[in-house]
Amino acid sequence: VTVKGSNQDPVRAAEGGDDPPKEEPWETTLKTTRVDVEAAEFRGRKVSLWELLHCRYMAEESREELLELYREGQLSLQQVRAAVSTIVSRAAAAAARAGPGEPGSGHRAEPAGPGSDHRAEPVTP
């Protein structure tokens, strides 16, 4: 029995050789599709959908749901573009109205009074 040796690092060999991990086509599409968004730090430049999906204005739950629907073919690229642009624009506008802090920081729970329906009301500056 002859064992052929390898001059390749065992860790790299176990990871699949010299080739870097391949990106899924849907991920590549989201990284290369650039859009104009007139929200906060994105104003005046084109931003990838991938970057918008992972920005501070996009809730993790929303991002995961959009990615899942896109991967499964239930949403088109145009639908993802529209949804992401709308979510980011609205969240950035809400954050600007709320002032410094995280998006949505303009909402706080008020103590429940008589006849209260126990819902939080937005705080207006």
PDB file of C-alpha atoms in Angstrom:
ATOM      1  CA  VAL A   1       0.000   0.000   0.000  1.00  0.00           C
ATOM      2  CA  THR A   2       1.380   3.365  -0.978  1.00  0.00           C
ATOM      3  CA  VAL A   3       0.212   6.513   0.791  1.00  0.00           C
ATOM      4  CA  LYS A   4       0.553   9.666  -1.197  1.00  0.00           C
ATOM      5  CA  GLY A   5       1.619  12.570   0.973  1.00  0.00           C
ATOM      6  CA  SER A   6       0.321  16.074   0.730  1.00  0.00           C
ATOM      7  CA  ASN A   7       2.219  19.284   1.223  1.00  0.00           C
ATOM      8  CA  GLN A   8      -1.082  21.004   1.989  1.00  0.00           C
ATOM      9  CA  ASP A   9      -1.827  22.180   5.509  1.00  0.00           C
ATOM     10  CA  PRO A  10      -4.227  19.644   7.103  1.00  0.00           C
ATOM     11  CA  VAL A  11      -6.558  22.414   8.306  1.00  0.00           C
ATOM     12  CA  ARG A  12      -6.833  23.887   4.792  1.00  0.00           C
ATOM     13  CA  ALA A  13      -7.271  20.425   3.326  1.00  0.00           C
ATOM     14  CA  ALA A  14     -10.104  19.709   5.765  1.00  0.00           C
ATOM     15  CA  GLU A  15     -11.755  23.014   4.835  1.00  0.00           C
ATOM     16  CA  GLY A  16     -11.853  22.078   1.191  1.00  0.00           C
ATOM     17  CA  GLY A  17      -8.472  22.984  -0.202  1.00  0.00           C
ATOM     18  CA  ASP A  18      -7.243  26.254  -1.642  1.00  0.00           C
ATOM     19  CA  ASP A  19     -10.642  27.417  -2.818  1.00  0.00           C
ATOM     20  CA  PRO A  20     -12.316  29.990  -0.570  1.00  0.00           C
ATOM     21  CA  PRO A  21     -15.844  29.134   0.564  1.00  0.00           C
ATOM     22  CA  LYS A  22     -18.274  29.742  -2.267  1.00  0.00           C
ATOM     23  CA  GLU A  23     -20.958  32.367  -1.848  1.00  0.00           C
ATOM     24  CA  GLU A  24     -24.523  31.451  -2.629  1.00  0.00           C
ATOM     25  CA  PRO A  25     -25.793  33.131  -5.828  1.00  0.00           C
ATOM     26  CA  TRP A  26     -28.592  34.918  -3.946  1.00  0.00           C
ATOM     27  CA  GLU A  27     -26.031  36.366  -1.506  1.00  0.00           C
ATOM     28  CA  THR A  28     -23.819  37.584  -4.353  1.00  0.00           C
ATOM     29  CA  THR A  29     -26.836  39.231  -5.969  1.00  0.00           C
ATOM     30  CA  LEU A  30     -27.709  41.088  -2.762  1.00  0.00           C
ATOM     31  CA  LYS A  31     -24.102  42.225  -2.332  1.00  0.00           C
ATOM     32  CA  THR A  32     -23.827  43.513  -5.905  1.00  0.00           C
ATOM     33  CA  THR A  33     -27.261  45.142  -6.218  1.00  0.00           C
ATOM     34  CA  ARG A  34     -26.843  48.780  -5.251  1.00  0.00           C
ATOM     35  CA  VAL A  35     -29.627  51.236  -4.459  1.00  0.00           C
ATOM     36  CA  ASP A  36     -30.031  54.891  -3.566  1.00  0.00           C
ATOM     37  CA  VAL A  37     -31.464  55.453  -0.109  1.00  0.00           C
ATOM     38  CA  GLU A  38     -32.122  58.931   1.215  1.00  0.00           C
ATOM     39  CA  ALA A  39     -31.696  57.918   4.839  1.00  0.00           C
ATOM     40  CA  ALA A  40     -29.164  59.310   7.287  1.00  0.00           C
ATOM     41  CA  GLU A  41     -25.630  58.043   6.665  1.00  0.00           C
ATOM     42  CA  PHE A  42     -26.578  56.502   3.315  1.00  0.00           C
ATOM     43  CA  ARG A  43     -27.679  59.777   1.715  1.00  0.00           C
ATOM     44  CA  GLY A  44     -25.833  60.619  -1.485  1.00  0.00           C
ATOM     45  CA  ARG A  45     -24.302  57.222  -2.180  1.00  0.00           C
ATOM     46  CA  LYS A  46     -25.315  53.869  -3.575  1.00  0.00           C
ATOM     47  CA  VAL A  47     -25.478  51.098  -1.003  1.00  0.00           C
ATOM     48  CA  SER A  48     -25.744  47.337  -1.516  1.00  0.00           C
ATOM     49  CA  LEU A  49     -28.918  45.597  -0.433  1.00  0.00           C
ATOM     50  CA  TRP A  50     -26.691  43.359   1.687  1.00  0.00           C
ATOM     51  CA  GLU A  51     -25.329  46.388   3.572  1.00  0.00           C
ATOM     52  CA  LEU A  52     -28.843  47.737   4.137  1.00  0.00           C
ATOM     53  CA  LEU A  53     -30.067  44.360   5.344  1.00  0.00           C
ATOM     54  CA  HIS A  54     -27.304  44.397   7.962  1.00  0.00           C
ATOM     55  CA  CYS A  55     -27.479  48.044   9.006  1.00  0.00           C
ATOM     56  CA  ARG A  56     -28.672  49.259  12.408  1.00  0.00           C
ATOM     57  CA  TYR A  57     -32.068  50.264  11.013  1.00  0.00           C
ATOM     58  CA  MET A  58     -33.006  46.709  10.031  1.00  0.00           C
ATOM     59  CA  ALA A  59     -34.304  44.490  12.835  1.00  0.00           C
ATOM     60  CA  GLU A  60     -32.781  41.008  12.857  1.00  0.00           C
ATOM     61  CA  GLU A  61     -36.213  39.387  12.627  1.00  0.00           C
ATOM     62  CA  SER A  62     -37.112  41.435   9.535  1.00  0.00           C
ATOM     63  CA  ARG A  63     -33.755  40.683   7.910  1.00  0.00           C
ATOM     64  CA  GLU A  64     -34.061  36.945   8.512  1.00  0.00           C
ATOM     65  CA  GLU A  65     -37.617  36.862   7.183  1.00  0.00           C
ATOM     66  CA  LEU A  66     -36.737  38.810   4.026  1.00  0.00           C
ATOM     67  CA  LEU A  67     -33.680  36.643   3.370  1.00  0.00           C
ATOM     68  CA  GLU A  68     -35.653  33.449   3.858  1.00  0.00           C
ATOM     69  CA  LEU A  69     -38.450  34.564   1.515  1.00  0.00           C
ATOM     70  CA  TYR A  70     -35.913  35.682  -1.106  1.00  0.00           C
ATOM     71  CA  ARG A  71     -33.896  32.433  -0.893  1.00  0.00           C
ATOM     72  CA  GLU A  72     -37.087  30.406  -1.286  1.00  0.00           C
ATOM     73  CA  GLY A  73     -38.129  32.431  -4.328  1.00  0.00           C
ATOM     74  CA  GLN A  74     -41.220  33.861  -2.665  1.00  0.00           C
ATOM     75  CA  LEU A  75     -39.902  37.416  -3.087  1.00  0.00           C
ATOM     76  CA  SER A  76     -38.260  38.845  -6.190  1.00  0.00           C
ATOM     77  CA  LEU A  77     -35.170  41.033  -6.054  1.00  0.00           C
ATOM     78  CA  GLN A  78     -37.386  44.058  -6.815  1.00  0.00           C
ATOM     79  CA  GLN A  79     -39.668  43.180  -3.892  1.00  0.00           C
ATOM     80  CA  VAL A  80     -36.702  42.817  -1.535  1.00  0.00           C
ATOM     81  CA  ARG A  81     -35.302  46.129  -2.782  1.00  0.00           C
ATOM     82  CA  ALA A  82     -38.604  47.905  -2.163  1.00  0.00           C
ATOM     83  CA  ALA A  83     -39.122  46.365   1.282  1.00  0.00           C
ATOM     84  CA  VAL A  84     -35.574  47.043   2.485  1.00  0.00           C
ATOM     85  CA  SER A  85     -35.584  50.627   1.201  1.00  0.00           C
ATOM     86  CA  THR A  86     -38.915  51.331   2.885  1.00  0.00           C
ATOM     87  CA  ILE A  87     -37.954  49.742   6.211  1.00  0.00           C
ATOM     88  CA  VAL A  88     -34.588  51.514   6.378  1.00  0.00           C
ATOM     89  CA  SER A  89     -36.018  54.896   5.333  1.00  0.00           C
ATOM     90  CA  ARG A  90     -38.836  54.723   7.885  1.00  0.00           C
ATOM     91  CA  ALA A  91     -36.583  53.526  10.703  1.00  0.00           C
ATOM     92  CA  ALA A  92     -33.985  56.216   9.966  1.00  0.00           C
ATOM     93  CA  ALA A  93     -36.703  58.901   9.916  1.00  0.00           C
ATOM     94  CA  ALA A  94     -38.118  57.626  13.219  1.00  0.00           C
ATOM     95  CA  ALA A  95     -34.639  57.602  14.747  1.00  0.00           C
ATOM     96  CA  ALA A  96     -34.033  61.174  13.556  1.00  0.00           C
ATOM     97  CA  ARG A  97     -37.297  62.311  15.153  1.00  0.00           C
ATOM     98  CA  ALA A  98     -36.455  60.453  18.366  1.00  0.00           C
ATOM     99  CA  GLY A  99     -33.040  62.056  18.615  1.00  0.00           C
ATOM    100  CA  PRO A 100     -29.818  60.330  19.660  1.00  0.00           C
ATOM    101  CA  GLY A 101     -29.913  56.643  20.457  1.00  0.00           C
ATOM    102  CA  GLU A 102     -31.153  53.498  18.837  1.00  0.00           C
ATOM    103  CA  PRO A 103     -33.899  53.424  16.239  1.00  0.00           C
ATOM    104  CA  GLY A 104     -37.274  53.360  17.901  1.00  0.00           C
ATOM    105  CA  SER A 105     -35.974  54.991  21.082  1.00  0.00           C
ATOM    106  CA  GLY A 106     -38.773  57.545  20.801  1.00  0.00           C
ATOM    107  CA  HIS A 107     -41.274  55.093  22.271  1.00  0.00           C
ATOM    108  CA  ARG A 108     -41.723  54.435  25.948  1.00  0.00           C
ATOM    109  CA  ALA A 109     -44.323  52.755  28.071  1.00  0.00           C
ATOM    110  CA  GLU A 110     -46.519  55.095  30.101  1.00  0.00           C
ATOM    111  CA  PRO A 111     -47.984  54.065  33.450  1.00  0.00           C
ATOM    112  CA  ALA A 112     -51.472  52.663  33.000  1.00  0.00           C
ATOM    113  CA  GLY A 113     -54.211  54.919  34.318  1.00  0.00           C
ATOM    114  CA  PRO A 114     -57.924  54.384  34.728  1.00  0.00           C
ATOM    115  CA  GLY A 115     -59.449  53.318  31.431  1.00  0.00           C
ATOM    116  CA  SER A 116     -56.031  52.725  29.909  1.00  0.00           C
ATOM    117  CA  ASP A 117     -55.676  50.074  27.266  1.00  0.00           C
ATOM    118  CA  HIS A 118     -52.083  49.366  28.411  1.00  0.00           C
ATOM    119  CA  ARG A 119     -50.431  50.305  25.116  1.00  0.00           C
ATOM    120  CA  ALA A 120     -47.234  52.271  24.835  1.00  0.00           C
ATOM    121  CA  GLU A 121     -47.654  55.663  23.245  1.00  0.00           C
ATOM    122  CA  PRO A 122     -45.028  57.334  21.054  1.00  0.00           C
ATOM    123  CA  VAL A 123     -43.200  60.215  22.655  1.00  0.00           C
ATOM    124  CA  THR A 124     -43.233  63.309  20.476  1.00  0.00           C
ATOM    125  CA  PRO A 125     -40.345  65.754  20.780  1.00  0.00           C
TER     126      PRO A 125
END
